[in-house]
Tab-separated table of C-alpha atoms in Angstrom:
chain	number	residue	atom	x	y	z
R	1	MET	CA	108.711	116.541	114.515
R	2	LYS	CA	109.934	117.020	110.954
R	3	VAL	CA	109.157	114.566	108.184
R	4	LEU	CA	111.026	113.843	104.952
R	5	ILE	CA	108.988	112.166	102.210
R	6	LEU	CA	110.951	110.376	99.513
R	7	GLY	CA	108.340	110.759	96.820
R	8	GLY	CA	107.421	110.254	93.209
R	9	THR	CA	104.289	108.127	93.616
R	10	THR	CA	100.584	108.864	93.891
R	11	GLU	CA	100.726	107.716	97.510
R	12	ALA	CA	103.540	110.163	98.273
R	13	SER	CA	101.462	113.045	96.904
R	14	ALA	CA	98.467	111.981	99.002
R	15	LEU	CA	100.658	111.900	102.104
R	16	ALA	CA	102.053	115.350	101.298
R	17	ARG	CA	98.523	116.762	101.131
R	18	ALA	CA	97.597	115.122	104.426
R	19	LEU	CA	100.654	116.506	106.223
R	20	ALA	CA	100.146	119.981	104.768
R	21	GLU	CA	96.480	120.022	105.820
R	22	ARG	CA	97.498	119.138	109.374
R	23	GLY	CA	100.341	121.633	109.526
R	24	ILE	CA	102.954	118.934	110.182
R	25	PRO	CA	106.458	120.216	109.258
R	26	ALA	CA	107.668	118.195	106.281
R	27	LEU	CA	109.841	118.227	103.169
R	28	PHE	CA	109.187	116.453	99.878
R	29	SER	CA	111.984	115.004	97.746
R	30	TYR	CA	111.850	114.006	94.064
R	31	ALA	CA	114.572	111.906	92.455
R	32	GLY	CA	114.493	114.159	89.397
R	33	ARG	CA	113.759	111.561	86.714
R	34	VAL	CA	110.636	113.332	85.424
R	35	ALA	CA	110.957	116.647	83.599
R	36	LYS	CA	107.834	118.220	85.130
R	37	PRO	CA	107.012	116.584	88.470
R	38	ARG	CA	103.690	117.321	90.099
R	39	PRO	CA	103.787	120.380	92.384
R	40	GLN	CA	103.441	119.599	96.075
R	41	PRO	CA	101.949	121.562	98.987
R	42	LEU	CA	105.246	121.166	100.882
R	43	PRO	CA	108.759	122.576	100.455
R	44	THR	CA	110.248	120.434	97.681
R	45	ARG	CA	113.730	119.446	96.607
R	46	VAL	CA	114.719	117.634	93.397
R	47	GLY	CA	117.708	115.377	92.837
R	48	GLY	CA	119.749	112.674	94.503
R	49	PHE	CA	121.399	112.888	97.893
R	50	GLY	CA	124.756	111.305	97.085
R	51	GLY	CA	124.290	107.801	98.454
R	52	VAL	CA	123.874	106.737	102.056
R	53	GLU	CA	126.375	109.301	103.327
R	54	GLY	CA	124.633	112.178	101.561
R	55	LEU	CA	121.185	111.157	102.764
R	56	ALA	CA	122.420	110.698	106.334
R	57	ALA	CA	124.020	114.149	106.240
R	58	PHE	CA	120.779	115.656	104.928
R	59	LEU	CA	118.720	114.006	107.667
R	60	GLU	CA	121.018	115.447	110.310
R	61	ALA	CA	121.340	118.905	108.747
R	62	GLU	CA	117.564	119.267	108.376
R	63	ARG	CA	116.885	117.660	111.769
R	64	ILE	CA	114.553	115.111	110.231
R	65	THR	CA	112.828	112.979	112.869
R	66	HIS	CA	110.705	110.754	110.594
R	67	LEU	CA	111.598	109.407	107.154
R	68	VAL	CA	108.870	108.060	104.853
R	69	ASP	CA	110.047	106.074	101.834
R	70	ALA	CA	107.190	106.530	99.368
R	71	THR	CA	109.278	105.902	96.265
R	72	HIS	CA	108.349	103.535	93.446
R	73	PRO	CA	108.520	99.849	94.452
R	74	PHE	CA	111.367	99.435	91.938
R	75	ALA	CA	113.476	102.330	93.271
R	76	GLU	CA	115.660	99.673	94.872
R	77	GLN	CA	118.815	101.697	95.505
R	78	MET	CA	116.984	104.627	97.059
R	79	SER	CA	115.064	102.312	99.377
R	80	ARG	CA	118.272	100.553	100.423
R	81	ASN	CA	119.931	103.905	101.061
R	82	ALA	CA	116.961	105.017	103.151
R	83	VAL	CA	117.224	101.957	105.414
R	84	ALA	CA	120.978	102.422	105.869
R	85	ALA	CA	120.792	106.193	106.450
R	86	ALA	CA	117.948	105.845	108.956
R	87	GLU	CA	119.919	103.259	110.908
R	88	ARG	CA	123.041	105.430	110.829
R	89	THR	CA	121.262	108.540	112.117
R	90	GLY	CA	118.663	106.938	114.381
R	91	THR	CA	115.831	108.362	112.266
R	92	ALA	CA	112.448	106.627	112.435
R	93	LEU	CA	111.680	105.019	109.050
R	94	ILE	CA	108.558	103.625	107.439
R	95	ALA	CA	107.780	102.730	103.816
R	96	LEU	CA	104.481	103.766	102.238
R	97	THR	CA	104.095	101.146	99.558
R	98	ARG	CA	101.437	99.424	97.489
R	99	PRO	CA	100.478	95.763	97.706
R	100	PRO	CA	101.750	93.985	94.584
R	101	TRP	CA	99.366	92.947	91.855
R	102	GLU	CA	98.223	89.336	91.798
R	103	PRO	CA	97.004	87.410	88.736
R	104	GLN	CA	93.225	87.387	88.525
R	105	PRO	CA	91.029	84.489	87.455
R	106	GLY	CA	88.601	84.839	84.604
R	107	ASP	CA	84.912	85.591	85.068
R	108	CYS	CA	81.723	85.202	83.045
R	109	GLY	CA	83.402	82.688	80.779
R	110	GLN	CA	86.389	84.951	80.103
R	111	PRO	CA	89.963	83.652	80.554
R	112	GLY	CA	92.084	84.766	83.493
R	113	ASP	CA	95.413	86.577	83.480
R	114	ARG	CA	98.170	85.001	81.393
R	115	TRP	CA	101.243	86.020	83.357
R	116	GLN	CA	104.813	84.863	82.966
R	117	ARG	CA	106.556	85.986	86.157
R	118	VAL	CA	110.246	86.832	85.887
R	119	ALA	CA	112.811	87.991	88.434
R	120	ASP	CA	114.359	91.004	86.698
R	121	ILE	CA	114.870	92.963	83.482
R	122	GLU	CA	117.376	90.441	82.107
R	123	THR	CA	114.955	87.538	82.390
R	124	ALA	CA	112.182	89.700	80.950
R	125	VAL	CA	114.351	90.299	77.878
R	126	ALA	CA	115.057	86.570	77.589
R	127	ALA	CA	111.308	85.846	77.802
R	128	LEU	CA	110.797	87.728	74.522
R	129	THR	CA	112.882	85.251	72.510
R	130	GLY	CA	110.841	84.159	69.513
R	131	PRO	CA	109.152	85.484	66.384
R	132	PRO	CA	108.367	89.195	65.920
R	133	GLN	CA	105.519	90.657	67.938
R	134	ARG	CA	104.140	94.043	68.869
R	135	VAL	CA	105.093	94.510	72.535
R	136	LEU	CA	104.000	97.165	75.025
R	137	LEU	CA	106.958	98.033	77.262
R	138	ALA	CA	105.402	99.651	80.333
R	139	ILE	CA	108.638	99.815	82.331
R	140	GLY	CA	109.658	103.473	82.243
R	141	ARG	CA	112.688	104.712	80.324
R	142	MET	CA	115.666	103.532	82.366
R	143	HIS	CA	115.907	99.954	81.073
R	144	LEU	CA	114.784	100.320	77.470
R	145	ALA	CA	118.256	99.666	76.040
R	146	ALA	CA	118.255	96.119	77.414
R	147	PHE	CA	115.462	95.173	75.000
R	148	ALA	CA	117.644	95.958	71.992
R	149	ALA	CA	118.832	92.375	72.506
R	150	GLN	CA	115.452	91.347	71.046
R	151	PRO	CA	115.374	93.616	67.956
R	152	GLN	CA	112.803	91.552	66.060
R	153	HIS	CA	109.884	93.111	67.943
R	154	HIS	CA	108.103	96.417	67.454
R	155	TYR	CA	107.958	98.083	70.854
R	156	LEU	CA	105.247	100.463	72.037
R	157	LEU	CA	106.790	102.683	74.724
R	158	ARG	CA	104.531	104.544	77.139
R	159	LEU	CA	106.598	107.292	78.781
R	160	VAL	CA	105.852	110.202	81.100
R	161	ASP	CA	108.099	112.599	79.126
R	162	GLN	CA	109.046	112.831	75.473
R	163	PRO	CA	112.583	111.357	75.285
R	164	ASP	CA	115.427	113.783	74.540
R	165	SER	CA	116.933	111.316	72.061
R	166	PRO	CA	115.463	108.366	70.156
R	167	PRO	CA	115.163	105.233	72.315
R	168	PRO	CA	117.843	102.633	71.463
R	169	LEU	CA	115.376	100.223	69.856
R	170	PRO	CA	115.350	99.677	66.079
R	171	ARG	CA	111.548	99.450	65.803
R	172	HIS	CA	109.415	101.403	68.253
R	173	THR	CA	106.552	103.839	68.764
R	174	VAL	CA	106.478	106.347	71.644
R	175	THR	CA	103.296	107.472	73.357
R	176	VAL	CA	103.598	110.134	76.066
R	177	ASP	CA	101.045	109.943	78.846
R	178	ARG	CA	100.782	110.136	82.614
R	179	GLY	CA	98.508	108.001	84.787
R	180	PRO	CA	96.158	107.218	86.316
R	181	PHE	CA	94.917	105.335	83.251
R	182	THR	CA	91.442	103.996	82.462
R	183	LEU	CA	90.377	100.558	81.299
R	184	GLU	CA	88.697	102.021	78.233
R	185	GLY	CA	91.772	104.038	77.331
R	186	ASP	CA	94.211	101.163	77.776
R	187	ARG	CA	92.022	98.724	75.888
R	188	ALA	CA	91.823	101.214	73.013
R	189	LEU	CA	95.608	101.720	73.147
R	190	LEU	CA	96.314	97.985	72.915
R	191	ARG	CA	93.877	97.544	70.031
R	192	GLU	CA	95.037	100.633	68.127
R	193	HIS	CA	98.662	99.488	68.141
R	194	GLY	CA	97.927	95.785	67.666
R	195	VAL	CA	99.772	94.869	70.866
R	196	GLU	CA	100.334	91.124	71.247
R	197	ARG	CA	102.246	91.040	74.550
R	198	LEU	CA	102.936	93.295	77.533
R	199	VAL	CA	106.042	93.685	79.667
R	200	CYS	CA	105.619	95.524	82.965
R	201	LYS	CA	106.938	95.810	86.507
R	202	ASN	CA	104.772	94.688	89.407
R	203	ALA	CA	104.324	98.221	90.708
R	204	GLY	CA	100.915	97.605	92.292
R	205	GLY	CA	98.330	100.297	92.884
R	206	ALA	CA	95.234	101.308	90.968
R	207	GLY	CA	96.732	104.029	88.780
R	208	ALA	CA	98.515	101.677	86.376
R	209	ALA	CA	96.443	98.504	86.772
R	210	ALA	CA	94.111	99.216	83.854
R	211	LYS	CA	96.546	97.770	81.312
R	212	LEU	CA	96.440	94.411	83.098
R	213	THR	CA	92.652	94.287	83.044
R	214	ALA	CA	92.678	95.309	79.386
R	215	ALA	CA	95.219	92.564	78.614
R	216	ARG	CA	93.056	90.009	80.427
R	217	HIS	CA	89.952	91.049	78.489
R	218	LEU	CA	91.878	90.792	75.201
R	219	GLY	CA	93.555	87.502	76.137
R	220	LEU	CA	97.083	88.950	75.883
R	221	PRO	CA	100.077	87.417	77.693
R	222	VAL	CA	101.999	89.545	80.209
R	223	VAL	CA	105.642	89.294	81.233
R	224	MET	CA	105.461	90.439	84.862
R	225	ILE	CA	108.710	91.535	86.540
R	226	ASP	CA	108.722	90.781	90.270
R	227	ARG	CA	109.776	93.400	92.805
R	228	PRO	CA	113.366	93.464	94.044
R	229	ALA	CA	114.137	92.105	97.504
R	230	LEU	CA	114.765	94.860	100.074
R	231	PRO	CA	116.172	94.921	103.620
R	232	PRO	CA	113.649	94.446	106.445
R	233	ARG	CA	111.733	97.637	107.216
R	234	ARG	CA	108.414	98.761	108.592
R	235	GLU	CA	105.767	99.143	105.872
R	236	ALA	CA	102.295	100.640	105.555
R	237	HIS	CA	99.826	100.694	102.675
R	238	ALA	CA	97.672	103.726	103.539
R	239	VAL	CA	98.168	107.381	104.403
R	240	ASP	CA	96.124	106.934	107.591
R	241	ASP	CA	98.618	104.291	108.737
R	242	ILE	CA	101.454	106.792	108.315
R	243	LEU	CA	99.543	109.436	110.249
R	244	ALA	CA	98.958	106.949	113.064
R	245	TRP	CA	102.663	106.062	113.055
R	246	LEU	CA	103.516	109.757	113.361
R	247	GLY	CA	101.215	109.957	116.344
């Protein structure tokens, strides 16, 4: 047995620890989008594979028997490549993913979540049509340029790394931080910057959910981007499920 973890998430790191503790031969792969990724207790590589062909060649060269896709729920292309490469090479594949967030009702007389669900980045940009607001963009750095189409807003950008060049938004503030985040911290962040609306991807998981609870407590609307559709694949939501699958 030899396992390849396509990582970058909290769940991927937890799986890496579990495999290392059990002495199961495994490799860990980062996409390379973060300047200082967390160190792992497994041999680690950083960077892309070169599409389906490159990943398939890597699986064969390294004699990988089990492939675990533990990438971010919005790493659509990597997940598609993993399905195709596993089929091409006959490698067993499972995805370690998080259940998506669901809007929560209010309690103790407080209002519930005020979500506007949208299909993708383009419709999220369109949802911001209107008068100027202070908007928290909790979407990472890859799609920031799309929001330049709504230049009337002041954008608060929460990023893992300090950007190498100024983000392509005329009015913005950058805060550099890495989760998991706390309810108290996110509530303070929203109040300090006078945030009036949030835009985020439905990543799921506990590490980034605090902003949604803080928004609910403050009565703020949220533009929630739904996950992309992916090819059929086996999925699990816990490290123990992956260990059971490995046998």
